[in-house]
mmCIF file of C-alpha atoms in Angstrom:
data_model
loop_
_atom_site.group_PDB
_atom_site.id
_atom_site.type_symbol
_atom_site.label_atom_id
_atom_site.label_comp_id
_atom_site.label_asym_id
_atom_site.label_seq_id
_atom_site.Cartn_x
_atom_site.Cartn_y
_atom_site.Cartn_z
ATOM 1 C CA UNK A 5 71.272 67.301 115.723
ATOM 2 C CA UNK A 6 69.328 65.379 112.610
ATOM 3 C CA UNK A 7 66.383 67.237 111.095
ATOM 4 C CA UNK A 8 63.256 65.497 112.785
ATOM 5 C CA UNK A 9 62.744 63.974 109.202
ATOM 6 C CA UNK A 10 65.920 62.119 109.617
ATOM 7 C CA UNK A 11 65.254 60.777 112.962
ATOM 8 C CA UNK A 12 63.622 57.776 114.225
ATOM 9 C CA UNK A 13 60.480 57.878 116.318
ATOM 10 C CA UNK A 14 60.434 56.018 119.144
ATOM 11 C CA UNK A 15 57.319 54.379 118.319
ATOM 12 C CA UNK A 16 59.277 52.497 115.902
ATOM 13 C CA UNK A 17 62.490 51.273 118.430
ATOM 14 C CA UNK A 18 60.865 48.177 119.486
ATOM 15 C CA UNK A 19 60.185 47.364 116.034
ATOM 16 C CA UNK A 20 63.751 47.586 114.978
ATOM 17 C CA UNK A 21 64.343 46.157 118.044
ATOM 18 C CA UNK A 22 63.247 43.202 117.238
ATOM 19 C CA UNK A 23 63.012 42.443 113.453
ATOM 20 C CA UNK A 24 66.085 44.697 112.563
ATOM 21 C CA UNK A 25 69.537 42.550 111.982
ATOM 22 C CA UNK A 26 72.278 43.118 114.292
ATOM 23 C CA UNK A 27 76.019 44.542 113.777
ATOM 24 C CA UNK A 28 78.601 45.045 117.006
ATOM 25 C CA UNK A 29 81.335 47.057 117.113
ATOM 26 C CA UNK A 30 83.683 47.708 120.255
ATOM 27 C CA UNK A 31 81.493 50.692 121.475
ATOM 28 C CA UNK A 32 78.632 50.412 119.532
ATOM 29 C CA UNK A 33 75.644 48.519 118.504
ATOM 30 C CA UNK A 34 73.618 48.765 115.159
ATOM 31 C CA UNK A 35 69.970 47.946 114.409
ATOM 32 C CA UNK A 36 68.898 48.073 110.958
ATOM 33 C CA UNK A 37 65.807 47.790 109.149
ATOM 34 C CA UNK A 38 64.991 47.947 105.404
ATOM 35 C CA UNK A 39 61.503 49.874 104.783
ATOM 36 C CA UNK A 40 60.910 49.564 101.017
ATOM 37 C CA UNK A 41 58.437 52.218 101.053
ATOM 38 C CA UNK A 42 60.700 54.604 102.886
ATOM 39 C CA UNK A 43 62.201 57.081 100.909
ATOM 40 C CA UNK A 44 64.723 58.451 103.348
ATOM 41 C CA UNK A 45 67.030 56.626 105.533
ATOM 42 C CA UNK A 46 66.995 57.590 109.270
ATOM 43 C CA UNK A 47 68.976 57.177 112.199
ATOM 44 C CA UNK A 48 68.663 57.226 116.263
ATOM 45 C CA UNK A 49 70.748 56.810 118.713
ATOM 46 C CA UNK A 50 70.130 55.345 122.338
ATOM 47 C CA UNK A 51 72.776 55.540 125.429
ATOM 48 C CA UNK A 52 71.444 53.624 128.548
ATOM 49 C CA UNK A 53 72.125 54.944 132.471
ATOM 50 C CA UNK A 54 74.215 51.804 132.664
ATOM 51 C CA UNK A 55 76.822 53.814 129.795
ATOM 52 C CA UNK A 56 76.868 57.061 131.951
ATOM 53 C CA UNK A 57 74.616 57.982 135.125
ATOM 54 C CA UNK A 58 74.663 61.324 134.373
ATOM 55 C CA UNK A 59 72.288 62.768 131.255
ATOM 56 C CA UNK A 60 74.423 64.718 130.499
ATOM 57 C CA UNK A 61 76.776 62.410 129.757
ATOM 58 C CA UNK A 62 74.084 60.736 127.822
ATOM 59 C CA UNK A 63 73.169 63.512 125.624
ATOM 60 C CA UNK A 64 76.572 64.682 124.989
ATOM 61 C CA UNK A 65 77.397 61.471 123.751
ATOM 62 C CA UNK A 66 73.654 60.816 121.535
ATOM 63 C CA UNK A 67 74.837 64.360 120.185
ATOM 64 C CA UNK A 68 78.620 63.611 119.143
ATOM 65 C CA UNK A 69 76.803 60.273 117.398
ATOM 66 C CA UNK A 70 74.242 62.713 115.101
ATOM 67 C CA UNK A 71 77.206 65.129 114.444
ATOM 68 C CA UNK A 72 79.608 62.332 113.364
ATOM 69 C CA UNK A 73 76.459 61.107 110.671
ATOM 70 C CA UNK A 74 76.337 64.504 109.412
ATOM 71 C CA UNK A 75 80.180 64.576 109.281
ATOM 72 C CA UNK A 76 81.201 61.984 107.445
ATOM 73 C CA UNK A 77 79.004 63.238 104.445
ATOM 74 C CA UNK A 78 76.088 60.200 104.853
ATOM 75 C CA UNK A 79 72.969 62.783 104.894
ATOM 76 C CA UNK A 80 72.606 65.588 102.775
ATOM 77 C CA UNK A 81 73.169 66.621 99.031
ATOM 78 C CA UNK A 82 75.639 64.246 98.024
ATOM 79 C CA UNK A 83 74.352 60.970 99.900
ATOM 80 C CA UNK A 84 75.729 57.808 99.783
ATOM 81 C CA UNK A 85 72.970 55.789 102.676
ATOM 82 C CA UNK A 86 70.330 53.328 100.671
ATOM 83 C CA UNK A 87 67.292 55.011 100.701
ATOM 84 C CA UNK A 88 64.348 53.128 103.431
ATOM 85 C CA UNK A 89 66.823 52.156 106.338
ATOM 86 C CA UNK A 90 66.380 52.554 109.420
ATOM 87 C CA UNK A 91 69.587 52.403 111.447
ATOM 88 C CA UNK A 92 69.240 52.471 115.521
ATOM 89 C CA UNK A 93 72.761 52.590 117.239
ATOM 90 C CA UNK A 94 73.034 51.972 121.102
ATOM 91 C CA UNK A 95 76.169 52.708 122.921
ATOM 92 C CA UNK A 96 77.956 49.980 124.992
ATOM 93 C CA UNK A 97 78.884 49.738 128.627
ATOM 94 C CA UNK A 98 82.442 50.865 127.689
ATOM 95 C CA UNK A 99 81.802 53.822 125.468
ATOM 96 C CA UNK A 100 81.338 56.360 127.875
ATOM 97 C CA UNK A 101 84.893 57.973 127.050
ATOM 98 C CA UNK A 102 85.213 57.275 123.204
ATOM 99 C CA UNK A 103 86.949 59.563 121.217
ATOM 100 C CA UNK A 104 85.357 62.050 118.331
ATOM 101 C CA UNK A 105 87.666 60.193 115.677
ATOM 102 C CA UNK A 106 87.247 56.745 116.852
ATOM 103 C CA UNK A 107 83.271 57.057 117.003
ATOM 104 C CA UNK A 108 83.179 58.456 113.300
ATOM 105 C CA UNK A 109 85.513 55.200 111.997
ATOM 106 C CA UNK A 110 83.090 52.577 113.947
ATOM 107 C CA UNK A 111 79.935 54.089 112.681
ATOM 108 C CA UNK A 112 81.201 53.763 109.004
ATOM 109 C CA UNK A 113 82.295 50.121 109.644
ATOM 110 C CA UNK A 114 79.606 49.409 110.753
ATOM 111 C CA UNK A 115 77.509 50.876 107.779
ATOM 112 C CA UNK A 116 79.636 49.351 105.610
ATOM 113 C CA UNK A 117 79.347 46.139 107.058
ATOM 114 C CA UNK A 118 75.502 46.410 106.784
ATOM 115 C CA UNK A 119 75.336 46.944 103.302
ATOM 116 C CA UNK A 120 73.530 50.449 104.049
ATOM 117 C CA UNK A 121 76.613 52.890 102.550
ATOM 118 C CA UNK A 122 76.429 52.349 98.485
#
């Protein structure tokens, strides 16, 4: 799991929500957001019952997501995330049985494809 100051609150979803631009991938969905006055860039991720009934499921899946951030070297000492995004991923109907590997490569596409990784 993401330090709580790396997290969104979920006060803020339905702001992203709606004013954040879009990226799809085959499993996921990102939501990003550009707060100037941000100094850290956060992330959240969202799985819906209609991904995987169970909330277990659900969590195990939220919790592969945070690991694969912290992973792949995005957070941390030697960061390479803009500073002030927000970036809100949401699993798709067919992601309940992604693998670790795949789920690390679509979360830096679609990073890249954001413009969020420098």
């Amino acid at each position: 799991m993401l330090p709580k100051s790396q997290r969104i609150p979920r006060k803020d979803f339905s702001q992203i929500l709606s004013l954040g631009r879009r990226y799809n991938s085959e499993h996921l969905l990102l939501y990003t957001r550009n707060l100037l006055t941000l100094g850290v860039s956060k992330f959240s991720f969202s799985v819906s019952k209609k991904v995987c009934k169970l909330a277990v499921g659900r969590n195990k899946l939220r919790r592969r997501g945070y690991n694969a951030i912290r992973r792949t070297g995005l957070i941390g000492p030697m960061c390479h995330i803009k500073p002030g995004y927000f970036c809100f991923f949401s699993f798709k109907k067919n992601s309940s049985s992604i693998s670790f590997s795949l789920l690390e490569q679509e979360i830096l596409h679609l990073l890249q494809d954001s413009g969020v990784i420098l």
